PDB file of C-alpha atoms in Angstrom:
ATOM      1  CA  MET W 213      38.350  -6.512  72.171  1.00 86.00           C
ATOM      2  CA  ALA W 214      39.804  -9.003  69.683  1.00 96.00           C
ATOM      3  CA  LYS W 215      40.566  -7.768  66.170  1.00 98.00           C
ATOM      4  CA  LEU W 216      41.133  -9.068  62.670  1.00 98.00           C
ATOM      5  CA  TYR W 217      44.545  -7.944  61.368  1.00 98.00           C
ATOM      6  CA  PHE W 218      45.933  -8.067  57.844  1.00 98.00           C
ATOM      7  CA  TYR W 219      49.708  -7.808  57.461  1.00 98.00           C
ATOM      8  CA  TYR W 220      50.386  -7.523  53.740  1.00 97.00           C
ATOM      9  CA  ALA W 221      53.378  -6.991  51.487  1.00 95.00           C
ATOM     10  CA  SER W 222      55.114  -8.142  48.350  1.00 93.00           C
ATOM     11  CA  MET W 223      57.262 -11.232  48.440  1.00 88.00           C
ATOM     12  CA  ASN W 224      60.476 -11.137  50.498  1.00 87.00           C
ATOM     13  CA  ALA W 225      59.134  -8.665  53.053  1.00 91.00           C
ATOM     14  CA  GLY W 226      59.341 -11.071  55.992  1.00 90.00           C
ATOM     15  CA  LYS W 227      55.650 -11.919  56.407  1.00 94.00           C
ATOM     16  CA  SER W 228      56.287 -15.491  57.571  1.00 91.00           C
ATOM     17  CA  THR W 229      59.166 -14.367  59.773  1.00 93.00           C
ATOM     18  CA  THR W 230      56.944 -11.744  61.416  1.00 96.00           C
ATOM     19  CA  LEU W 231      54.186 -14.334  61.932  1.00 96.00           C
ATOM     20  CA  LEU W 232      56.622 -16.763  63.535  1.00 95.00           C
ATOM     21  CA  GLN W 233      57.980 -14.020  65.814  1.00 96.00           C
ATOM     22  CA  ALA W 234      54.433 -13.123  66.925  1.00 97.00           C
ATOM     23  CA  ASP W 235      53.710 -16.804  67.604  1.00 97.00           C
ATOM     24  CA  PHE W 236      56.922 -17.087  69.627  1.00 96.00           C
ATOM     25  CA  ASN W 237      55.981 -14.018  71.689  1.00 97.00           C
ATOM     26  CA  TYR W 238      52.581 -15.502  72.614  1.00 97.00           C
ATOM     27  CA  ARG W 239      53.991 -18.945  73.388  1.00 96.00           C
ATOM     28  CA  GLU W 240      56.877 -17.533  75.429  1.00 97.00           C
ATOM     29  CA  ARG W 241      54.279 -16.029  77.740  1.00 97.00           C
ATOM     30  CA  GLY W 242      52.493 -19.372  78.105  1.00 97.00           C
ATOM     31  CA  MET W 243      49.657 -18.501  75.746  1.00 97.00           C
ATOM     32  CA  ARG W 244      48.177 -20.988  73.296  1.00 97.00           C
ATOM     33  CA  THR W 245      48.131 -20.157  69.582  1.00 97.00           C
ATOM     34  CA  LEU W 246      46.899 -21.883  66.457  1.00 97.00           C
ATOM     35  CA  LEU W 247      48.801 -21.549  63.174  1.00 96.00           C
ATOM     36  CA  TRP W 248      47.292 -22.035  59.717  1.00 96.00           C
ATOM     37  CA  THR W 249      48.655 -21.901  56.188  1.00 94.00           C
ATOM     38  CA  ALA W 250      47.328 -22.655  52.730  1.00 92.00           C
ATOM     39  CA  ALA W 251      47.177 -26.310  51.716  1.00 89.00           C
ATOM     40  CA  ILE W 252      47.998 -25.259  48.150  1.00 80.00           C
ATOM     41  CA  ASP W 253      51.555 -24.350  49.189  1.00 63.00           C
ATOM     42  CA  GLY W 254      53.283 -27.650  49.825  1.00 60.00           C
ATOM     43  CA  ARG W 255      56.880 -26.556  49.127  1.00 54.00           C
ATOM     44  CA  SER W 256      58.240 -27.081  52.624  1.00 56.00           C
ATOM     45  CA  ALA W 257      59.256 -30.594  53.574  1.00 56.00           C
ATOM     46  CA  ASP W 258      59.996 -29.844  57.239  1.00 54.00           C
ATOM     47  CA  HIS W 259      57.463 -27.249  58.378  1.00 58.00           C
ATOM     48  CA  ALA W 260      54.124 -26.014  57.082  1.00 81.00           C
ATOM     49  CA  ILE W 261      55.260 -22.409  57.624  1.00 80.00           C
ATOM     50  CA  GLU W 262      58.845 -21.626  56.739  1.00 77.00           C
ATOM     51  CA  SER W 263      60.574 -18.278  56.329  1.00 77.00           C
ATOM     52  CA  ARG W 264      63.411 -17.542  53.942  1.00 74.00           C
ATOM     53  CA  ILE W 265      65.743 -16.917  56.898  1.00 75.00           C
ATOM     54  CA  GLY W 266      65.289 -20.472  58.145  1.00 77.00           C
ATOM     55  CA  LEU W 267      62.604 -20.193  60.819  1.00 82.00           C
ATOM     56  CA  GLY W 268      59.729 -22.636  60.660  1.00 80.00           C
ATOM     57  CA  ALA W 269      56.765 -24.096  62.517  1.00 88.00           C
ATOM     58  CA  ASP W 270      54.095 -26.699  62.060  1.00 88.00           C
ATOM     59  CA  ALA W 271      50.611 -25.489  61.169  1.00 93.00           C
ATOM     60  CA  ARG W 272      47.231 -26.716  60.128  1.00 92.00           C
ATOM     61  CA  ARG W 273      46.474 -26.339  56.438  1.00 93.00           C
ATOM     62  CA  PHE W 274      43.334 -24.737  55.047  1.00 95.00           C
ATOM     63  CA  ALA W 275      41.729 -25.479  51.706  1.00 95.00           C
ATOM     64  CA  ALA W 276      38.897 -23.579  50.036  1.00 96.00           C
ATOM     65  CA  ASP W 277      36.338 -25.783  51.793  1.00 97.00           C
ATOM     66  CA  THR W 278      37.839 -25.524  55.310  1.00 97.00           C
ATOM     67  CA  ASP W 279      35.401 -24.045  57.815  1.00 98.00           C
ATOM     68  CA  LEU W 280      37.767 -21.922  59.900  1.00 98.00           C
ATOM     69  CA  TRP W 281      34.972 -20.791  62.232  1.00 98.00           C
ATOM     70  CA  HIS W 282      34.154 -24.402  63.119  1.00 98.00           C
ATOM     71  CA  GLU W 283      37.773 -25.619  63.325  1.00 97.00           C
ATOM     72  CA  VAL W 284      39.066 -22.732  65.434  1.00 97.00           C
ATOM     73  CA  SER W 285      36.031 -22.291  67.690  1.00 96.00           C
ATOM     74  CA  THR W 286      36.088 -26.039  68.435  1.00 96.00           C
ATOM     75  CA  ALA W 287      39.790 -25.881  69.352  1.00 96.00           C
ATOM     76  CA  HIS W 288      39.141 -22.728  71.413  1.00 96.00           C
ATOM     77  CA  ALA W 289      36.378 -24.502  73.360  1.00 96.00           C
ATOM     78  CA  VAL W 290      38.756 -27.354  74.257  1.00 96.00           C
ATOM     79  CA  ALA W 291      41.611 -25.080  75.356  1.00 96.00           C
ATOM     80  CA  PRO W 292      41.366 -21.279  75.081  1.00 97.00           C
ATOM     81  CA  LEU W 293      43.410 -19.676  72.312  1.00 98.00           C
ATOM     82  CA  ALA W 294      45.198 -16.368  72.747  1.00 97.00           C
ATOM     83  CA  CYS W 295      45.617 -15.868  69.005  1.00 97.00           C
ATOM     84  CA  VAL W 296      45.171 -17.415  65.558  1.00 98.00           C
ATOM     85  CA  LEU W 297      47.908 -16.719  62.982  1.00 98.00           C
ATOM     86  CA  ILE W 298      47.302 -17.372  59.277  1.00 97.00           C
ATOM     87  CA  ASP W 299      50.093 -17.410  56.696  1.00 95.00           C
ATOM     88  CA  GLU W 300      49.428 -17.163  52.928  1.00 94.00           C
ATOM     89  CA  ALA W 301      46.157 -15.375  53.746  1.00 97.00           C
ATOM     90  CA  GLN W 302      45.744 -14.295  50.124  1.00 96.00           C
ATOM     91  CA  PHE W 303      44.483 -17.847  49.504  1.00 95.00           C
ATOM     92  CA  LEU W 304      41.588 -17.511  51.969  1.00 98.00           C
ATOM     93  CA  THR W 305      38.177 -17.372  50.342  1.00 98.00           C
ATOM     94  CA  PRO W 306      36.042 -14.293  51.068  1.00 98.00           C
ATOM     95  CA  ASP W 307      33.790 -16.528  53.220  1.00 98.00           C
ATOM     96  CA  GLN W 308      36.814 -17.674  55.231  1.00 98.00           C
ATOM     97  CA  VAL W 309      37.802 -14.049  55.832  1.00 98.00           C
ATOM     98  CA  TRP W 310      34.314 -13.443  57.244  1.00 98.00           C
ATOM     99  CA  GLN W 311      34.787 -16.547  59.424  1.00 98.00           C
ATOM    100  CA  CYS W 312      38.009 -14.988  60.736  1.00 98.00           C
ATOM    101  CA  ALA W 313      36.127 -11.768  61.493  1.00 98.00           C
ATOM    102  CA  ARG W 314      33.506 -13.810  63.353  1.00 98.00           C
ATOM    103  CA  LEU W 315      36.262 -15.450  65.421  1.00 98.00           C
ATOM    104  CA  ALA W 316      37.437 -12.010  66.515  1.00 98.00           C
ATOM    105  CA  ASP W 317      33.945 -10.594  67.019  1.00 98.00           C
ATOM    106  CA  GLU W 318      32.118 -13.527  68.624  1.00 97.00           C
ATOM    107  CA  ALA W 319      34.786 -15.852  70.033  1.00 97.00           C
ATOM    108  CA  GLY W 320      37.042 -13.010  71.187  1.00 97.00           C
ATOM    109  CA  VAL W 321      40.123 -14.507  69.523  1.00 98.00           C
ATOM    110  CA  PRO W 322      42.494 -12.139  67.691  1.00 98.00           C
ATOM    111  CA  VAL W 323      43.198 -13.312  64.135  1.00 98.00           C
ATOM    112  CA  LEU W 324      46.452 -12.184  62.504  1.00 98.00           C
ATOM    113  CA  CYS W 325      46.523 -12.777  58.741  1.00 98.00           C
ATOM    114  CA  TYR W 326      49.716 -12.455  56.686  1.00 97.00           C
ATOM    115  CA  GLY W 327      49.747 -12.470  52.905  1.00 97.00           C
ATOM    116  CA  LEU W 328      50.299 -10.901  49.545  1.00 94.00           C
ATOM    117  CA  ARG W 329      48.096  -8.014  48.491  1.00 94.00           C
ATOM    118  CA  THR W 330      48.372  -8.550  44.734  1.00 93.00           C
ATOM    119  CA  ASP W 331      49.335 -11.213  42.232  1.00 90.00           C
ATOM    120  CA  PHE W 332      51.917 -11.103  39.418  1.00 87.00           C
ATOM    121  CA  GLN W 333      49.581  -8.972  37.294  1.00 89.00           C
ATOM    122  CA  GLY W 334      48.926  -6.402  40.006  1.00 90.00           C
ATOM    123  CA  GLU W 335      45.427  -7.803  40.691  1.00 91.00           C
ATOM    124  CA  LEU W 336      44.074  -8.336  44.187  1.00 95.00           C
ATOM    125  CA  PHE W 337      43.697 -11.890  45.411  1.00 95.00           C
ATOM    126  CA  PRO W 338      40.071 -12.529  46.541  1.00 96.00           C
ATOM    127  CA  GLY W 339      41.148 -13.213  50.135  1.00 97.00           C
ATOM    128  CA  SER W 340      43.316 -10.103  50.220  1.00 97.00           C
ATOM    129  CA  ALA W 341      40.534  -7.960  48.754  1.00 98.00           C
ATOM    130  CA  GLN W 342      38.154  -9.114  51.484  1.00 98.00           C
ATOM    131  CA  LEU W 343      40.760  -8.557  54.192  1.00 98.00           C
ATOM    132  CA  LEU W 344      41.496  -5.050  52.895  1.00 98.00           C
ATOM    133  CA  GLY W 345      37.771  -4.396  53.051  1.00 98.00           C
ATOM    134  CA  ILE W 346      36.911  -5.655  56.524  1.00 98.00           C
ATOM    135  CA  ALA W 347      40.045  -6.067  58.673  1.00 98.00           C
ATOM    136  CA  ASP W 348      40.198  -3.926  61.804  1.00 98.00           C
ATOM    137  CA  ALA W 349      43.876  -3.169  61.233  1.00 98.00           C
ATOM    138  CA  LEU W 350      45.924  -3.061  58.038  1.00 98.00           C
ATOM    139  CA  VAL W 351      49.702  -3.218  58.364  1.00 97.00           C
ATOM    140  CA  GLU W 352      52.001  -2.945  55.369  1.00 96.00           C
ATOM    141  CA  LEU W 353      55.314  -4.743  55.745  1.00 96.00           C
ATOM    142  CA  LYS W 354      58.150  -3.450  53.596  1.00 94.00           C
ATOM    143  CA  ALA W 355      60.307  -5.158  50.998  1.00 93.00           C
ATOM    144  CA  VAL W 356      62.953  -3.425  48.921  1.00 95.00           C
ATOM    145  CA  CYS W 357      63.299  -3.233  45.144  1.00 96.00           C
ATOM    146  CA  HIS W 358      66.779  -3.504  43.596  1.00 94.00           C
ATOM    147  CA  CYS W 359      66.678   0.308  43.162  1.00 96.00           C
ATOM    148  CA  GLY W 360      66.137   0.890  46.888  1.00 95.00           C
ATOM    149  CA  ARG W 361      62.478   1.928  46.658  1.00 96.00           C
ATOM    150  CA  LYS W 362      59.711   0.095  48.479  1.00 95.00           C
ATOM    151  CA  ALA W 363      58.786  -3.094  46.591  1.00 95.00           C
ATOM    152  CA  THR W 364      55.015  -3.424  46.250  1.00 95.00           C
ATOM    153  CA  MET W 365      54.717  -5.692  43.212  1.00 93.00           C
ATOM    154  CA  ASN W 366      55.454  -9.369  42.551  1.00 90.00           C
ATOM    155  CA  LEU W 367      56.945 -10.014  39.122  1.00 91.00           C
ATOM    156  CA  ARG W 368      56.621 -13.605  37.926  1.00 85.00           C
ATOM    157  CA  ILE W 369      59.683 -14.737  35.984  1.00 86.00           C
ATOM    158  CA  ASP W 370      60.476 -17.689  33.742  1.00 85.00           C
ATOM    159  CA  ALA W 371      63.494 -19.997  34.004  1.00 84.00           C
ATOM    160  CA  ALA W 372      65.640 -17.471  32.117  1.00 83.00           C
ATOM    161  CA  GLY W 373      64.614 -14.587  34.413  1.00 81.00           C
ATOM    162  CA  GLY W 374      62.271 -12.973  31.880  1.00 81.00           C
ATOM    163  CA  ALA W 375      58.988 -11.365  32.936  1.00 79.00           C
ATOM    164  CA  VAL W 376      55.813 -13.449  32.657  1.00 81.00           C
ATOM    165  CA  ASP W 377      52.574 -11.544  32.136  1.00 81.00           C
ATOM    166  CA  GLU W 378      50.074 -14.364  31.479  1.00 75.00           C
ATOM    167  CA  GLY W 379      48.964 -17.462  33.318  1.00 73.00           C
ATOM    168  CA  ALA W 380      46.977 -18.661  36.289  1.00 70.00           C
ATOM    169  CA  GLN W 381      46.698 -16.269  39.221  1.00 76.00           C
ATOM    170  CA  THR W 382      48.227 -18.844  41.538  1.00 66.00           C
ATOM    171  CA  GLU W 383      51.534 -20.487  40.791  1.00 68.00           C
ATOM    172  CA  ILE W 384      53.468 -21.461  43.878  1.00 63.00           C
ATOM    173  CA  GLY W 385      57.114 -20.495  43.909  1.00 59.00           C
ATOM    174  CA  GLY W 386      59.801 -18.551  45.673  1.00 61.00           C
ATOM    175  CA  ASN W 387      62.787 -16.573  44.450  1.00 59.00           C
ATOM    176  CA  ASP W 388      63.009 -18.935  41.475  1.00 67.00           C
ATOM    177  CA  ARG W 389      59.623 -17.700  40.162  1.00 80.00           C
ATOM    178  CA  TYR W 390      59.063 -14.221  41.625  1.00 85.00           C
ATOM    179  CA  VAL W 391      60.932 -10.973  42.163  1.00 91.00           C
ATOM    180  CA  ALA W 392      59.666  -8.164  44.404  1.00 92.00           C
ATOM    181  CA  LEU W 393      59.862  -4.814  42.606  1.00 94.00           C
ATOM    182  CA  CYS W 394      58.684  -1.237  42.953  1.00 95.00           C
ATOM    183  CA  ARG W 395      55.802  -0.331  40.641  1.00 94.00           C
ATOM    184  CA  ARG W 396      58.091   1.514  38.212  1.00 96.00           C
ATOM    185  CA  HIS W 397      60.439  -1.425  37.682  1.00 94.00           C
ATOM    186  CA  PHE W 398      57.504  -3.853  37.579  1.00 92.00           C
ATOM    187  CA  ARG W 399      55.944  -1.881  34.695  1.00 93.00           C
ATOM    188  CA  GLU W 400      59.299  -1.592  32.929  1.00 92.00           C
ATOM    189  CA  ALA W 401      59.919  -5.353  33.195  1.00 90.00           C
ATOM    190  CA  LEU W 402      56.495  -6.139  31.734  1.00 89.00           C
ATOM    191  CA  SER W 403      56.944  -3.693  28.830  1.00 88.00           C
ATOM    192  CA  ARG W 404      60.153  -5.336  27.555  1.00 79.00           C
TER     193      ARG W 404
END
């Protein structure tokens, strides 16, 4: 039975690296996969999905109006898919998460989603909230705070490294804009 998986973590936990390793494992065994990532994240010039340790792969890009059920089931009908892997899954709409569940339930294709659980204010992303609610399996990947505790929060920082507590939920950036922290140090940074 195919399942819908949600691998979640703060930034710098290796979500993209883990996705790329899973894709490699399927492909090494001669199985066909389909990779997706959010169209909103256009930072990478070489690959659609790129990890901080230098691994990368091409992928299709989804926007809020992408019908994942239609796109993936059509591709699956042409040549059977062993797995669908989605990076930046926090940017899925709730409807797209249900489409992913339908792919697992009706098309029999496992869907592995990788993304952030919360934003820079500690609020759930809509896609992450839906995944936490309906995924068959939830897997927390671990990042480490500077104190050694598990990092669960994403602190947005300005150019001078100061904490930012206001703004749009989505602002694309890497280590130049975000720091993964434990909850204690996240709260302390915002209270300064």
